[in-house]
Amino acid sequence: MFWVKKMNLEYGLAELSELDEIMKIYSDAQAFMASNGNPQWPAGFPDKTDVTGGILGGILYCVKHSGEIAAVFSAVNYDGDYDGLEGKWLTGGNYLAVHRVAVAAKWRGRGVAKYIVDSAAPEIARKRGRGSIRMDTHEKNAHMRGLLTGRGFSECGVIYLMRDGSPRVAFEKKV
């Protein structure tokens, strides 16, 4: 495991011992999204199997403050959902896809999501030799859409998730 610290926040790979706390963060995030009219994550998504796979696969990260998990996110080098973009990406590929960003209720509005898109994800992208970061979100996820456009991401079009065909607004930023 590695940890990189900035602004009193640090990120590193999640561990199985953190699974219950991570699931609580995702559960709270689902409720928060639903209360804001965003159906992006239906009840039970992501589930414990998905999260365990992310931990074991070395793609799930925790953001911590003084040892407390403030947020979680995953980072993968390829996402097949992005192959069918209706629109145009900024780059031809070689991207880092960042998914399942969830900030713990206590930490919402305190800059943790900005830390992920401004610091953690770009550092991971650079370490992996990636030239850009791609993300997607539900059209009704005003919080994430505002975060991404406010942090220099470009809206590139719409993708459709392979798992259920639902549309997502796709974003990209060069690193």
C-alpha atoms as a PDB file:
ATOM      1  CA  MET A   1       0.000   0.000   0.000  1.00  0.00           C
ATOM      2  CA  PHE A   2       1.102   3.529  -0.675  1.00  0.00           C
ATOM      3  CA  TRP A   3      -0.149   6.812   0.679  1.00  0.00           C
ATOM      4  CA  VAL A   4       0.295  10.271  -0.785  1.00  0.00           C
ATOM      5  CA  LYS A   5      -0.463  13.211   1.497  1.00  0.00           C
ATOM      6  CA  LYS A   6      -1.571  16.731   0.541  1.00  0.00           C
ATOM      7  CA  MET A   7      -3.698  19.363   2.277  1.00  0.00           C
ATOM      8  CA  ASN A   8      -4.036  17.144   5.361  1.00  0.00           C
ATOM      9  CA  LEU A   9      -5.680  14.564   3.090  1.00  0.00           C
ATOM     10  CA  GLU A  10      -3.991  11.453   1.815  1.00  0.00           C
ATOM     11  CA  TYR A  11      -5.042   8.733  -0.576  1.00  0.00           C
ATOM     12  CA  GLY A  12      -4.047   5.128  -0.951  1.00  0.00           C
ATOM     13  CA  LEU A  13      -5.391   1.735  -1.840  1.00  0.00           C
ATOM     14  CA  ALA A  14      -8.334   0.500   0.204  1.00  0.00           C
ATOM     15  CA  GLU A  15      -7.970  -2.578   2.403  1.00  0.00           C
ATOM     16  CA  LEU A  16     -10.418  -5.372   3.171  1.00  0.00           C
ATOM     17  CA  SER A  17     -10.387  -4.360   6.833  1.00  0.00           C
ATOM     18  CA  GLU A  18     -12.068  -1.093   5.725  1.00  0.00           C
ATOM     19  CA  LEU A  19     -14.912  -2.801   3.836  1.00  0.00           C
ATOM     20  CA  ASP A  20     -17.701  -2.092   6.345  1.00  0.00           C
ATOM     21  CA  GLU A  21     -16.769   1.580   6.627  1.00  0.00           C
ATOM     22  CA  ILE A  22     -16.572   1.892   2.832  1.00  0.00           C
ATOM     23  CA  MET A  23     -19.989   0.246   2.439  1.00  0.00           C
ATOM     24  CA  LYS A  24     -21.437   2.759   4.921  1.00  0.00           C
ATOM     25  CA  ILE A  25     -20.024   5.627   2.843  1.00  0.00           C
ATOM     26  CA  TYR A  26     -21.575   4.191  -0.316  1.00  0.00           C
ATOM     27  CA  SER A  27     -24.911   3.618   1.428  1.00  0.00           C
ATOM     28  CA  ASP A  28     -24.956   7.216   2.695  1.00  0.00           C
ATOM     29  CA  ALA A  29     -24.016   8.462  -0.795  1.00  0.00           C
ATOM     30  CA  GLN A  30     -26.919   6.503  -2.331  1.00  0.00           C
ATOM     31  CA  ALA A  31     -29.341   8.129   0.115  1.00  0.00           C
ATOM     32  CA  PHE A  32     -27.824  11.583  -0.512  1.00  0.00           C
ATOM     33  CA  MET A  33     -28.167  11.194  -4.286  1.00  0.00           C
ATOM     34  CA  ALA A  34     -31.746   9.965  -3.999  1.00  0.00           C
ATOM     35  CA  SER A  35     -32.671  12.877  -1.726  1.00  0.00           C
ATOM     36  CA  ASN A  36     -31.379  15.232  -4.438  1.00  0.00           C
ATOM     37  CA  GLY A  37     -33.412  13.587  -7.217  1.00  0.00           C
ATOM     38  CA  ASN A  38     -30.444  11.705  -8.646  1.00  0.00           C
ATOM     39  CA  PRO A  39     -31.233   8.036  -9.426  1.00  0.00           C
ATOM     40  CA  GLN A  40     -27.632   7.271 -10.429  1.00  0.00           C
ATOM     41  CA  TRP A  41     -26.967   4.581  -7.828  1.00  0.00           C
ATOM     42  CA  PRO A  42     -30.022   2.443  -7.138  1.00  0.00           C
ATOM     43  CA  ALA A  43     -30.271   0.779  -3.741  1.00  0.00           C
ATOM     44  CA  GLY A  44     -27.583  -1.846  -3.417  1.00  0.00           C
ATOM     45  CA  PHE A  45     -25.158  -0.358  -5.935  1.00  0.00           C
ATOM     46  CA  PRO A  46     -22.305  -0.656  -5.601  1.00  0.00           C
ATOM     47  CA  ASP A  47     -22.754  -3.829  -3.612  1.00  0.00           C
ATOM     48  CA  LYS A  48     -20.341  -5.582  -1.277  1.00  0.00           C
ATOM     49  CA  THR A  49     -19.181  -7.934  -4.055  1.00  0.00           C
ATOM     50  CA  ASP A  50     -18.331  -4.968  -6.332  1.00  0.00           C
ATOM     51  CA  VAL A  51     -16.478  -3.165  -3.558  1.00  0.00           C
ATOM     52  CA  THR A  52     -14.589  -6.284  -2.439  1.00  0.00           C
ATOM     53  CA  GLY A  53     -13.547  -6.868  -6.048  1.00  0.00           C
ATOM     54  CA  GLY A  54     -12.281  -3.291  -6.273  1.00  0.00           C
ATOM     55  CA  ILE A  55     -10.214  -3.737  -3.136  1.00  0.00           C
ATOM     56  CA  LEU A  56      -8.765  -7.088  -4.206  1.00  0.00           C
ATOM     57  CA  GLY A  57      -8.175  -5.789  -7.728  1.00  0.00           C
ATOM     58  CA  GLY A  58      -6.172  -2.808  -6.474  1.00  0.00           C
ATOM     59  CA  ILE A  59      -8.475  -0.203  -8.054  1.00  0.00           C
ATOM     60  CA  LEU A  60     -10.373   1.113  -5.016  1.00  0.00           C
ATOM     61  CA  TYR A  61      -8.838   4.028  -3.151  1.00  0.00           C
ATOM     62  CA  CYS A  62      -9.598   5.712   0.150  1.00  0.00           C
ATOM     63  CA  VAL A  63      -9.024   9.368   0.912  1.00  0.00           C
ATOM     64  CA  LYS A  64      -8.225   9.853   4.590  1.00  0.00           C
ATOM     65  CA  HIS A  65      -7.861  12.680   7.038  1.00  0.00           C
ATOM     66  CA  SER A  66      -5.969  11.773  10.218  1.00  0.00           C
ATOM     67  CA  GLY A  67      -6.663   8.099   9.548  1.00  0.00           C
ATOM     68  CA  GLU A  68     -10.415   8.590   9.051  1.00  0.00           C
ATOM     69  CA  ILE A  69     -11.878   7.659   5.653  1.00  0.00           C
ATOM     70  CA  ALA A  70     -13.311  10.818   4.130  1.00  0.00           C
ATOM     71  CA  ALA A  71     -14.052   9.458   0.636  1.00  0.00           C
ATOM     72  CA  VAL A  72     -13.617   6.538  -1.722  1.00  0.00           C
ATOM     73  CA  PHE A  73     -13.175   6.221  -5.485  1.00  0.00           C
ATOM     74  CA  SER A  74     -11.991   3.728  -8.049  1.00  0.00           C
ATOM     75  CA  ALA A  75      -9.494   4.225 -10.864  1.00  0.00           C
ATOM     76  CA  VAL A  76      -9.099   1.945 -13.887  1.00  0.00           C
ATOM     77  CA  ASN A  77      -7.035   2.234 -17.049  1.00  0.00           C
ATOM     78  CA  TYR A  78      -9.882   1.324 -19.405  1.00  0.00           C
ATOM     79  CA  ASP A  79     -13.686   1.376 -19.409  1.00  0.00           C
ATOM     80  CA  GLY A  80     -15.540  -0.320 -22.265  1.00  0.00           C
ATOM     81  CA  ASP A  81     -18.544   1.959 -21.661  1.00  0.00           C
ATOM     82  CA  TYR A  82     -16.429   4.813 -23.026  1.00  0.00           C
ATOM     83  CA  ASP A  83     -15.951   3.156 -26.428  1.00  0.00           C
ATOM     84  CA  GLY A  84     -19.438   4.123 -27.614  1.00  0.00           C
ATOM     85  CA  LEU A  85     -19.372   7.843 -26.821  1.00  0.00           C
ATOM     86  CA  GLU A  86     -21.931   9.950 -28.649  1.00  0.00           C
ATOM     87  CA  GLY A  87     -19.737  13.003 -28.936  1.00  0.00           C
ATOM     88  CA  LYS A  88     -15.973  13.495 -29.050  1.00  0.00           C
ATOM     89  CA  TRP A  89     -13.298  12.814 -26.455  1.00  0.00           C
ATOM     90  CA  LEU A  90     -10.486  15.335 -26.011  1.00  0.00           C
ATOM     91  CA  THR A  91      -7.892  12.590 -26.483  1.00  0.00           C
ATOM     92  CA  GLY A  92      -7.668   9.378 -28.448  1.00  0.00           C
ATOM     93  CA  GLY A  93      -7.243   7.203 -25.403  1.00  0.00           C
ATOM     94  CA  ASN A  94      -4.617   6.395 -22.780  1.00  0.00           C
ATOM     95  CA  TYR A  95      -6.883   7.689 -20.018  1.00  0.00           C
ATOM     96  CA  LEU A  96      -7.601   6.925 -16.384  1.00  0.00           C
ATOM     97  CA  ALA A  97     -11.298   6.317 -15.706  1.00  0.00           C
ATOM     98  CA  VAL A  98     -12.399   7.471 -12.257  1.00  0.00           C
ATOM     99  CA  HIS A  99     -15.609   5.984 -10.909  1.00  0.00           C
ATOM    100  CA  ARG A 100     -17.724   5.515  -7.806  1.00  0.00           C
ATOM    101  CA  VAL A 101     -16.648   8.686  -6.064  1.00  0.00           C
ATOM    102  CA  ALA A 102     -18.375   8.909  -2.686  1.00  0.00           C
ATOM    103  CA  VAL A 103     -17.648  11.375   0.084  1.00  0.00           C
ATOM    104  CA  ALA A 104     -18.529  10.473   3.676  1.00  0.00           C
ATOM    105  CA  ALA A 105     -21.444  12.533   5.013  1.00  0.00           C
ATOM    106  CA  LYS A 106     -19.231  14.267   7.596  1.00  0.00           C
ATOM    107  CA  TRP A 107     -16.847  15.418   4.866  1.00  0.00           C
ATOM    108  CA  ARG A 108     -19.291  16.716   2.232  1.00  0.00           C
ATOM    109  CA  GLY A 109     -18.669  20.320   1.250  1.00  0.00           C
ATOM    110  CA  ARG A 110     -15.162  20.351   2.691  1.00  0.00           C
ATOM    111  CA  GLY A 111     -13.132  20.010  -0.511  1.00  0.00           C
ATOM    112  CA  VAL A 112     -12.582  16.250  -0.485  1.00  0.00           C
ATOM    113  CA  ALA A 113     -14.105  15.664  -3.937  1.00  0.00           C
ATOM    114  CA  LYS A 114     -12.023  18.556  -5.270  1.00  0.00           C
ATOM    115  CA  TYR A 115      -8.955  16.874  -3.798  1.00  0.00           C
ATOM    116  CA  ILE A 116      -9.812  13.678  -5.687  1.00  0.00           C
ATOM    117  CA  VAL A 117     -10.176  15.354  -9.092  1.00  0.00           C
ATOM    118  CA  ASP A 118      -7.413  17.953  -8.597  1.00  0.00           C
ATOM    119  CA  SER A 119      -4.738  15.892  -6.835  1.00  0.00           C
ATOM    120  CA  ALA A 120      -5.331  12.188  -6.255  1.00  0.00           C
ATOM    121  CA  ALA A 121      -6.669  11.186  -9.688  1.00  0.00           C
ATOM    122  CA  PRO A 122      -4.113  13.236 -11.670  1.00  0.00           C
ATOM    123  CA  GLU A 123      -1.259  11.745  -9.610  1.00  0.00           C
ATOM    124  CA  ILE A 124      -2.546   8.224 -10.211  1.00  0.00           C
ATOM    125  CA  ALA A 125      -2.931   9.026 -13.927  1.00  0.00           C
ATOM    126  CA  ARG A 126       0.638  10.318 -14.170  1.00  0.00           C
ATOM    127  CA  LYS A 127       2.052   7.336 -12.259  1.00  0.00           C
ATOM    128  CA  ARG A 128       0.276   5.025 -14.686  1.00  0.00           C
ATOM    129  CA  GLY A 129       1.419   6.999 -17.731  1.00  0.00           C
ATOM    130  CA  ARG A 130      -2.094   8.210 -18.579  1.00  0.00           C
ATOM    131  CA  GLY A 131      -2.660  11.448 -20.477  1.00  0.00           C
ATOM    132  CA  SER A 132      -6.159  12.249 -19.294  1.00  0.00           C
ATOM    133  CA  ILE A 133      -8.893  11.495 -16.785  1.00  0.00           C
ATOM    134  CA  ARG A 134     -12.351  10.457 -17.911  1.00  0.00           C
ATOM    135  CA  MET A 135     -15.420  10.414 -15.699  1.00  0.00           C
ATOM    136  CA  ASP A 136     -19.145  10.098 -16.203  1.00  0.00           C
ATOM    137  CA  THR A 137     -22.239  10.868 -14.187  1.00  0.00           C
ATOM    138  CA  HIS A 138     -26.011  10.898 -14.355  1.00  0.00           C
ATOM    139  CA  GLU A 139     -27.527  13.978 -15.964  1.00  0.00           C
ATOM    140  CA  LYS A 140     -29.349  14.688 -12.682  1.00  0.00           C
ATOM    141  CA  ASN A 141     -26.165  14.581 -10.598  1.00  0.00           C
ATOM    142  CA  ALA A 142     -25.829  18.344 -10.336  1.00  0.00           C
ATOM    143  CA  HIS A 143     -23.158  18.107  -7.618  1.00  0.00           C
ATOM    144  CA  MET A 144     -20.757  16.004  -9.715  1.00  0.00           C
ATOM    145  CA  ARG A 145     -21.470  17.878 -12.943  1.00  0.00           C
ATOM    146  CA  GLY A 146     -20.735  21.172 -11.202  1.00  0.00           C
ATOM    147  CA  LEU A 147     -17.578  19.787  -9.623  1.00  0.00           C
ATOM    148  CA  LEU A 148     -16.212  18.484 -12.920  1.00  0.00           C
ATOM    149  CA  THR A 149     -16.944  21.566 -15.018  1.00  0.00           C
ATOM    150  CA  GLY A 150     -15.674  23.778 -12.191  1.00  0.00           C
ATOM    151  CA  ARG A 151     -12.402  21.844 -12.036  1.00  0.00           C
ATOM    152  CA  GLY A 152     -11.598  22.090 -15.759  1.00  0.00           C
ATOM    153  CA  PHE A 153     -13.223  18.957 -17.136  1.00  0.00           C
ATOM    154  CA  SER A 154     -14.885  19.229 -20.546  1.00  0.00           C
ATOM    155  CA  GLU A 155     -18.279  17.700 -21.230  1.00  0.00           C
ATOM    156  CA  CYS A 156     -17.629  15.401 -24.192  1.00  0.00           C
ATOM    157  CA  GLY A 157     -20.970  13.727 -24.872  1.00  0.00           C
ATOM    158  CA  VAL A 158     -23.059  10.807 -23.672  1.00  0.00           C
ATOM    159  CA  ILE A 159     -22.179   7.179 -23.006  1.00  0.00           C
ATOM    160  CA  TYR A 160     -24.533   4.263 -22.338  1.00  0.00           C
ATOM    161  CA  LEU A 161     -23.698   1.804 -19.579  1.00  0.00           C
ATOM    162  CA  MET A 162     -23.286  -1.771 -20.773  1.00  0.00           C
ATOM    163  CA  ARG A 163     -24.856  -3.124 -17.580  1.00  0.00           C
ATOM    164  CA  ASP A 164     -28.272  -1.562 -18.185  1.00  0.00           C
ATOM    165  CA  GLY A 165     -28.101   0.856 -21.140  1.00  0.00           C
ATOM    166  CA  SER A 166     -28.682   3.949 -19.022  1.00  0.00           C
ATOM    167  CA  PRO A 167     -27.128   7.188 -20.302  1.00  0.00           C
ATOM    168  CA  ARG A 168     -24.378   9.110 -18.542  1.00  0.00           C
ATOM    169  CA  VAL A 169     -22.811  12.481 -19.279  1.00  0.00           C
ATOM    170  CA  ALA A 170     -19.132  11.943 -20.092  1.00  0.00           C
ATOM    171  CA  PHE A 171     -16.269  14.268 -19.139  1.00  0.00           C
ATOM    172  CA  GLU A 172     -12.540  14.384 -19.800  1.00  0.00           C
ATOM    173  CA  LYS A 173      -9.588  16.462 -18.631  1.00  0.00           C
ATOM    174  CA  LYS A 174      -5.996  16.267 -19.827  1.00  0.00           C
ATOM    175  CA  VAL A 175      -3.372  15.843 -17.113  1.00  0.00           C
END
